[in-house]
Amino acid sequence: SYELTQPPSVSVSPGQTARITCSADALPKQFAYWYQQRPGQAPVLVIYKDSERPSGIPERFSGSSSGTTVTLTISGVQAEDEADYYCQSADSSGTYVVFGGGTKLTVL
Amino acid sequence: QLQLQESGPGLVKPSETLSLTCTVSRGSISSSSYYWGWIRQPPGKGLEWIGSIYYSGSTYYNPSLKSRVTISVDTSKNQFSLNLSSVTAADTAVYYCARQDNWFDPWGQGTLVTVSS
């Protein structure tokens, strides 16, 4: 089955830059989307179409794509950014939805 | 702003069918631009897409669950529903509904369904 691979955890100090990657073979052909999930809450979309930011999402959240890897970058990390982050895309045929395994961002 | 709310039993017995409904408010489920999806999250684990439906009734499902899943829509009630048959403890999860435009946004608050006798 098709998989999106994320690191299980990333740790940064406040004010630093966090980068969370998501890798899969079909990512050069399929857009990626990113969600933030705080404990006990539903996921919230923070990036769509690789690098677009929805209204209401702080500018410190950005996305990029290079080959088979997409990256969520959080600049000037704040304590409130501590959460789980999931990437989402489609399989190579563009038919089925797939989520990455999630990355726990810890703000030290 | 569009809102989604899941509803249904919080406890289901093994081998029975899990049934949930998602009610859409402050917007129409009959919008031609969107699908409507179900996603679940077992306790302490990641997100898993279950399946999605268009207002016309067109559906597509996660291949790993396809044999047990049925998603339907009731445009008169602005609702869509999930049925998952022959459940086991592995189906215990928080179930979310969401509007889908390739990506999912917004999401409902989620509802915990426990499979236990």
Coordinates of N, CA and C in Angstrom, one line a residue, chain A residues 33 35 37 40-45 47-49 54 84 86 88 95-102, chain B residues 39 41 45-49 52 60-63 66 96 100-105 107-110:
Chain A
Y33 N -0.8 18.3 1.7 CA -1.6 19.1 2.6 C -1.1 18.8 4.0
Y35 N -1.7 19.3 8.4 CA -2.7 19.5 9.4 C -2.0 19.6 10.8
Q37 N -2.7 19.1 14.8 CA -3.6 18.6 15.8 C -3.1 18.7 17.2
G40 N -6.4 16.4 22.1 CA -7.9 16.4 22.4 C -8.7 17.2 21.4
Q41 N -8.0 17.7 20.3 CA -8.7 18.5 19.3 C -8.7 17.9 18.0
A42 N -9.6 18.4 17.1 CA -9.7 17.9 15.7 C -8.5 18.5 14.9
P43 N -8.1 17.9 13.9 CA -7.0 18.4 13.1 C -7.5 19.7 12.4
V44 N -6.5 20.6 12.2 CA -6.8 21.9 11.5 C -5.8 22.0 10.3
L45 N -6.4 22.4 9.2 CA -5.6 22.6 8.0 C -4.6 23.8 8.1
I47 N -1.7 24.1 5.7 CA -1.1 24.3 4.4 C -1.9 23.4 3.4
Y48 N -2.2 24.0 2.3 CA -2.8 23.2 1.2 C -2.0 23.4 -0.1
K49 N -2.2 22.5 -1.0 CA -1.5 22.6 -2.3 C 0.0 22.9 -2.2
P54 N -4.1 28.7 4.4 CA -5.4 29.2 4.6 C -5.5 30.5 5.4
D84 N 0.8 17.6 17.1 CA 1.1 16.6 16.1 C 0.8 17.2 14.8
Y86 N 0.4 16.3 10.6 CA 0.1 15.2 9.6 C 0.2 15.8 8.2
Q88 N -0.8 14.9 4.2 CA -1.9 14.1 3.5 C -1.7 14.4 2.0
T95 N -6.3 8.7 -6.8 CA -7.6 8.2 -6.4 C -7.9 8.2 -4.9
Y96 N -6.9 7.6 -4.2 CA -7.1 7.4 -2.8 C -6.4 8.3 -1.9
V97 N -7.0 8.7 -0.8 CA -6.4 9.6 0.2 C -5.5 8.9 1.1
V98 N -4.4 9.5 1.4 CA -3.4 8.9 2.3 C -2.9 9.9 3.3
F99 N -2.7 9.5 4.5 CA -2.1 10.4 5.6 C -0.8 9.8 5.9
G100 N 0.1 10.7 6.3 CA 1.4 10.3 6.9 C 1.2 9.8 8.3
G101 N 2.2 9.2 8.9 CA 2.0 8.7 10.3 C 2.0 9.7 11.4
G102 N 2.3 11.0 11.0 CA 2.3 12.1 12.0 C 3.7 12.3 12.6
Chain B
I39 N -12.9 10.2 8.4 CA -11.6 9.9 8.8 C -11.6 9.4 10.3
Q41 N -9.3 7.9 13.9 CA -8.0 8.0 14.6 C -8.1 7.1 15.9
K45 N -2.9 7.0 18.1 CA -2.4 6.7 16.8 C -2.7 7.8 15.7
G46 N -2.4 7.5 14.5 CA -2.5 8.5 13.4 C -3.9 8.5 12.8
L47 N -4.0 9.3 11.8 CA -5.2 9.5 11.0 C -5.3 8.5 9.9
E48 N -6.6 8.0 9.7 CA -6.8 7.0 8.6 C -8.1 7.4 7.9
W49 N -7.9 7.7 6.6 CA -9.1 8.0 5.7 C -10.0 6.8 5.5
S52 N -15.2 8.7 1.2 CA -15.8 10.0 0.9 C -17.0 9.9 -0.1
Y60 N -16.2 6.8 -2.8 CA -14.9 6.0 -3.0 C -14.4 5.8 -1.6
Y61 N -13.8 4.6 -1.4 CA -13.4 4.1 -0.1 C -12.0 3.7 0.0
N62 N -11.5 3.7 1.2 CA -10.1 3.1 1.5 C -10.2 1.7 1.1
P63 N -9.3 1.2 0.2 CA -9.3 -0.2 -0.2 C -9.2 -1.2 1.0
K66 N -12.9 -1.2 2.4 CA -14.0 -1.2 1.4 C -15.0 -2.2 1.6
Y96 N -14.1 11.2 12.7 CA -14.3 12.6 12.3 C -15.0 12.6 10.9
Q100 N -14.4 17.9 2.0 CA -13.2 17.5 1.3 C -13.1 18.3 -0.1
D101 N -12.0 19.0 -0.3 CA -11.7 19.6 -1.6 C -10.3 19.2 -1.9
N102 N -10.1 17.9 -2.1 CA -8.8 17.3 -2.1 C -8.2 17.3 -0.7
W103 N -8.2 18.4 0.0 CA -7.8 18.5 1.4 C -9.1 18.5 2.3
F104 N -9.0 18.3 3.6 CA -10.1 18.3 4.5 C -10.1 19.5 5.3
D105 N -11.2 20.3 5.2 CA -11.4 21.5 5.9 C -12.8 22.1 5.7
W107 N -13.2 20.3 9.8 CA -13.5 19.0 10.4 C -14.5 19.2 11.5
G108 N -15.3 18.1 11.8 CA -16.1 18.1 13.0 C -15.2 17.9 14.2
Q109 N -15.8 17.9 15.4 CA -15.1 17.8 16.6 C -14.6 16.4 16.9
G110 N -15.3 15.4 16.2 CA -15.0 14.0 16.4 C -15.8 13.4 17.5

